[in-house]
PDB file of C-alpha atoms in Angstrom:
ATOM      1  CA  MET D   1       4.557   9.175   8.384  1.00 67.00           C
ATOM      2  CA  ASN D   2       0.966   8.328   9.182  1.00 60.00           C
ATOM      3  CA  ILE D   3       0.504   4.558   9.556  1.00 68.00           C
ATOM      4  CA  LYS D   4      -2.710   3.206  11.046  1.00 62.00           C
ATOM      5  CA  LYS D   5      -3.591  -0.380  11.927  1.00 63.00           C
ATOM      6  CA  TYR D   6      -6.465  -1.602   9.772  1.00 63.00           C
ATOM      7  CA  ASN D   7      -9.370  -3.156  11.633  1.00 63.00           C
ATOM      8  CA  ASP D   8     -11.602  -5.249   9.396  1.00 58.00           C
ATOM      9  CA  PRO D   9     -15.250  -4.330  10.088  1.00 52.00           C
ATOM     10  CA  HIS D  10     -16.304  -7.899   9.238  1.00 49.00           C
ATOM     11  CA  GLU D  11     -13.822  -9.564  11.572  1.00 50.00           C
ATOM     12  CA  ASN D  12     -15.379 -12.198  13.888  1.00 51.00           C
ATOM     13  CA  SER D  13     -18.662 -12.214  12.004  1.00 52.00           C
ATOM     14  CA  GLY D  14     -18.778 -15.927  11.240  1.00 52.00           C
ATOM     15  CA  PHE D  15     -16.867 -19.096  10.488  1.00 50.00           C
ATOM     16  CA  ARG D  16     -16.181 -18.257   6.826  1.00 50.00           C
ATOM     17  CA  ASP D  17     -14.981 -14.765   7.739  1.00 55.00           C
ATOM     18  CA  ALA D  18     -12.748 -16.228  10.459  1.00 51.00           C
ATOM     19  CA  ILE D  19     -11.077 -18.437   7.847  1.00 49.00           C
ATOM     20  CA  THR D  20     -10.675 -15.483   5.478  1.00 54.00           C
ATOM     21  CA  HIS D  21      -9.201 -13.393   8.289  1.00 53.00           C
ATOM     22  CA  GLY D  22      -6.734 -16.192   9.133  1.00 56.00           C
ATOM     23  CA  VAL D  23      -5.636 -16.466   5.498  1.00 56.00           C
ATOM     24  CA  THR D  24      -5.247 -12.678   5.294  1.00 55.00           C
ATOM     25  CA  GLU D  25      -3.077 -12.664   8.429  1.00 58.00           C
ATOM     26  CA  PHE D  26      -0.960 -15.501   7.020  1.00 55.00           C
ATOM     27  CA  LEU D  27      -0.487 -13.733   3.666  1.00 58.00           C
ATOM     28  CA  ALA D  28       0.390 -10.482   5.451  1.00 56.00           C
ATOM     29  CA  THR D  29       3.538 -12.198   6.742  1.00 61.00           C
ATOM     30  CA  ALA D  30       4.773 -13.157   3.240  1.00 69.00           C
ATOM     31  CA  THR D  31       8.446 -12.453   2.623  1.00 79.00           C
ATOM     32  CA  TYR D  32       9.474 -10.854  -0.664  1.00 83.00           C
ATOM     33  CA  SER D  33      12.783 -10.885  -2.467  1.00 86.00           C
ATOM     34  CA  PRO D  34      14.041  -7.317  -3.036  1.00 87.00           C
ATOM     35  CA  ASP D  35      12.986  -7.438  -6.715  1.00 88.00           C
ATOM     36  CA  ASN D  36       9.543  -8.808  -5.870  1.00 89.00           C
ATOM     37  CA  LEU D  37       9.130  -6.185  -3.149  1.00 90.00           C
ATOM     38  CA  ILE D  38       9.771  -3.478  -5.744  1.00 90.00           C
ATOM     39  CA  ILE D  39       7.224  -5.050  -8.105  1.00 90.00           C
ATOM     40  CA  ALA D  40       4.599  -5.494  -5.351  1.00 91.00           C
ATOM     41  CA  THR D  41       5.044  -1.883  -4.231  1.00 92.00           C
ATOM     42  CA  GLU D  42       4.769  -0.643  -7.820  1.00 92.00           C
ATOM     43  CA  LYS D  43       1.499  -2.573  -8.206  1.00 93.00           C
ATOM     44  CA  LYS D  44       0.083  -1.076  -4.989  1.00 91.00           C
ATOM     45  CA  LEU D  45       1.056   2.421  -6.120  1.00 93.00           C
ATOM     46  CA  GLU D  46      -0.501   1.801  -9.541  1.00 93.00           C
ATOM     47  CA  VAL D  47      -3.793   0.667  -8.005  1.00 91.00           C
ATOM     48  CA  MET D  48      -3.780   3.660  -5.667  1.00 92.00           C
ATOM     49  CA  ARG D  49      -3.101   6.026  -8.574  1.00 92.00           C
ATOM     50  CA  GLU D  50      -6.188   4.612 -10.363  1.00 93.00           C
ATOM     51  CA  ILE D  51      -8.301   5.196  -7.241  1.00 92.00           C
ATOM     52  CA  ILE D  52      -7.016   8.779  -6.950  1.00 92.00           C
ATOM     53  CA  ASP D  53      -7.676   9.465 -10.642  1.00 94.00           C
ATOM     54  CA  ARG D  54     -11.157   7.932 -10.436  1.00 93.00           C
ATOM     55  CA  ASP D  55     -11.961  10.140  -7.452  1.00 93.00           C
ATOM     56  CA  LYS D  56     -11.857  13.235  -9.690  1.00 94.00           C
ATOM     57  CA  THR D  57     -15.343  12.560 -11.095  1.00 94.00           C
ATOM     58  CA  PHE D  58     -18.729  12.060  -9.462  1.00 95.00           C
ATOM     59  CA  TRP D  59     -19.172   8.541 -10.840  1.00 95.00           C
ATOM     60  CA  GLY D  60     -15.603   7.705  -9.958  1.00 94.00           C
ATOM     61  CA  ARG D  61     -16.164   8.806  -6.351  1.00 93.00           C
ATOM     62  CA  PHE D  62     -19.350   6.738  -6.303  1.00 93.00           C
ATOM     63  CA  LYS D  63     -17.465   3.684  -7.583  1.00 92.00           C
ATOM     64  CA  ASN D  64     -14.720   4.215  -4.992  1.00 89.00           C
ATOM     65  CA  TRP D  65     -17.332   4.545  -2.226  1.00 89.00           C
ATOM     66  CA  PHE D  66     -19.182   1.454  -3.455  1.00 90.00           C
ATOM     67  CA  ASN D  67     -15.966  -0.590  -3.542  1.00 87.00           C
ATOM     68  CA  GLY D  68     -14.804   0.754  -0.166  1.00 83.00           C
ATOM     69  CA  GLU D  69     -11.711   2.323  -1.717  1.00 85.00           C
ATOM     70  CA  LYS D  70     -10.327   5.492  -0.182  1.00 85.00           C
ATOM     71  CA  PRO D  71      -8.241   7.867  -2.298  1.00 86.00           C
ATOM     72  CA  ASP D  72      -6.169   9.049   0.657  1.00 86.00           C
ATOM     73  CA  ARG D  73      -4.928   5.725   2.110  1.00 87.00           C
ATOM     74  CA  ILE D  74      -3.837   2.326   0.838  1.00 87.00           C
ATOM     75  CA  LEU D  75      -3.926  -1.017   2.647  1.00 86.00           C
ATOM     76  CA  VAL D  76      -0.466  -2.587   3.094  1.00 88.00           C
ATOM     77  CA  ASP D  77       0.414  -5.879   4.754  1.00 87.00           C
ATOM     78  CA  GLY D  78       2.528  -5.581   7.882  1.00 88.00           C
ATOM     79  CA  GLY D  79       5.191  -7.946   6.572  1.00 88.00           C
ATOM     80  CA  MET D  80       5.529  -5.927   3.381  1.00 90.00           C
ATOM     81  CA  LEU D  81       5.724  -2.654   5.293  1.00 91.00           C
ATOM     82  CA  ILE D  82       8.413  -4.018   7.630  1.00 91.00           C
ATOM     83  CA  GLN D  83      10.461  -5.177   4.640  1.00 91.00           C
ATOM     84  CA  LEU D  84      10.050  -1.782   2.954  1.00 92.00           C
ATOM     85  CA  PHE D  85      11.523  -0.092   6.018  1.00 92.00           C
ATOM     86  CA  GLU D  86      14.316  -2.647   6.456  1.00 91.00           C
ATOM     87  CA  LEU D  87      15.471  -2.809   2.839  1.00 90.00           C
ATOM     88  CA  SER D  88      15.288   0.967   2.377  1.00 88.00           C
ATOM     89  CA  LYS D  89      17.404   1.315   5.539  1.00 88.00           C
ATOM     90  CA  GLN D  90      14.689   3.354   7.294  1.00 87.00           C
ATOM     91  CA  LYS D  91      13.409   3.088  10.825  1.00 87.00           C
ATOM     92  CA  SER D  92       9.677   2.667  11.250  1.00 85.00           C
ATOM     93  CA  PRO D  93       8.138   5.363  13.445  1.00 85.00           C
ATOM     94  CA  TYR D  94       5.777   2.713  14.847  1.00 82.00           C
ATOM     95  CA  THR D  95       6.010  -0.848  16.093  1.00 86.00           C
ATOM     96  CA  LEU D  96       4.649  -2.961  13.260  1.00 87.00           C
ATOM     97  CA  THR D  97       3.315  -6.514  13.469  1.00 85.00           C
ATOM     98  CA  PRO D  98       3.845  -8.708  10.384  1.00 85.00           C
ATOM     99  CA  SER D  99       0.443 -10.418  10.644  1.00 82.00           C
ATOM    100  CA  HIS D 100      -1.506  -7.135  10.778  1.00 84.00           C
ATOM    101  CA  GLN D 101      -2.537  -4.867   7.951  1.00 85.00           C
ATOM    102  CA  TYR D 102      -2.010  -1.106   7.973  1.00 88.00           C
ATOM    103  CA  THR D 103      -3.289   1.854   6.007  1.00 88.00           C
ATOM    104  CA  ILE D 104      -0.756   4.368   4.785  1.00 90.00           C
ATOM    105  CA  PRO D 105      -1.051   7.549   2.703  1.00 90.00           C
ATOM    106  CA  TYR D 106      -0.052   7.268  -0.961  1.00 90.00           C
ATOM    107  CA  SER D 107       2.687   9.879  -0.518  1.00 90.00           C
ATOM    108  CA  ASP D 108       4.293   7.964   2.367  1.00 91.00           C
ATOM    109  CA  LEU D 109       4.276   4.694   0.427  1.00 92.00           C
ATOM    110  CA  TYR D 110       5.732   6.474  -2.608  1.00 92.00           C
ATOM    111  CA  GLU D 111       8.543   7.943  -0.476  1.00 91.00           C
ATOM    112  CA  LEU D 112       9.334   4.487   0.946  1.00 91.00           C
ATOM    113  CA  TYR D 113       9.319   3.122  -2.614  1.00 91.00           C
ATOM    114  CA  LYS D 114      11.807   5.770  -3.779  1.00 91.00           C
ATOM    115  CA  LYS D 115      14.099   5.045  -0.807  1.00 91.00           C
ATOM    116  CA  LEU D 116      13.825   1.307  -1.521  1.00 91.00           C
ATOM    117  CA  LEU D 117      14.893   1.913  -5.117  1.00 89.00           C
ATOM    118  CA  MET D 118      17.861   4.012  -3.988  1.00 88.00           C
ATOM    119  CA  ALA D 119      18.991   1.208  -1.672  1.00 87.00           C
ATOM    120  CA  VAL D 120      18.269  -1.815  -3.869  1.00 84.00           C
ATOM    121  CA  ALA D 121      18.135  -0.670  -7.509  1.00 77.00           C
ATOM    122  CA  PRO D 122      19.730   2.775  -7.957  1.00 76.00           C
ATOM    123  CA  GLU D 123      19.500   2.483 -11.757  1.00 75.00           C
ATOM    124  CA  LYS D 124      15.686   2.373 -11.477  1.00 73.00           C
ATOM    125  CA  ALA D 125      15.717   5.324  -9.074  1.00 66.00           C
ATOM    126  CA  LEU D 126      17.529   7.446 -11.657  1.00 64.00           C
ATOM    127  CA  LYS D 127      14.874   6.623 -14.253  1.00 65.00           C
ATOM    128  CA  LEU D 128      12.177   7.477 -11.704  1.00 61.00           C
ATOM    129  CA  ASP D 129      13.600  10.978 -11.229  1.00 56.00           C
ATOM    130  CA  LYS D 130      13.400  11.613 -14.985  1.00 55.00           C
ATOM    131  CA  ARG D 131       9.695  10.691 -15.249  1.00 54.00           C
ATOM    132  CA  PRO D 132       7.069  13.441 -15.401  1.00 50.00           C
ATOM    133  CA  SER D 133       5.306  14.167 -12.106  1.00 52.00           C
ATOM    134  CA  HIS D 134       1.991  12.430 -11.253  1.00 52.00           C
ATOM    135  CA  ASP D 135       0.613  15.686  -9.873  1.00 50.00           C
ATOM    136  CA  ASP D 136       0.143  17.325 -13.293  1.00 43.00           C
TER     137      ASP D 136
END
């Protein structure tokens, strides 16, 4: 698993950005119910899938670059990541801080999502195994 702490390039660049950074840190510590954690993770994976698909064309890569979106990593709040590990009964390979944000590869987040489903909603995990692969 390849988790990296995200450092905002605009951090400490002014009063307004300091407020935004404080709000981001506060939101990163949000606690989800198991069902809401599944939904939030599905939304992150969906957004990441769109970025990956867009990256297959020149204009899509340009749009990703312009928006600062990277097809190989997704930004995840520390609190959400900690809950993903805890509820999926996994041990994080790193020490995570709830108020920080981290980048994680799509494949790692997808694996955590599958393990979360197995632990919390096995009926959804069975449906997931029957879906066609995203790599086609």
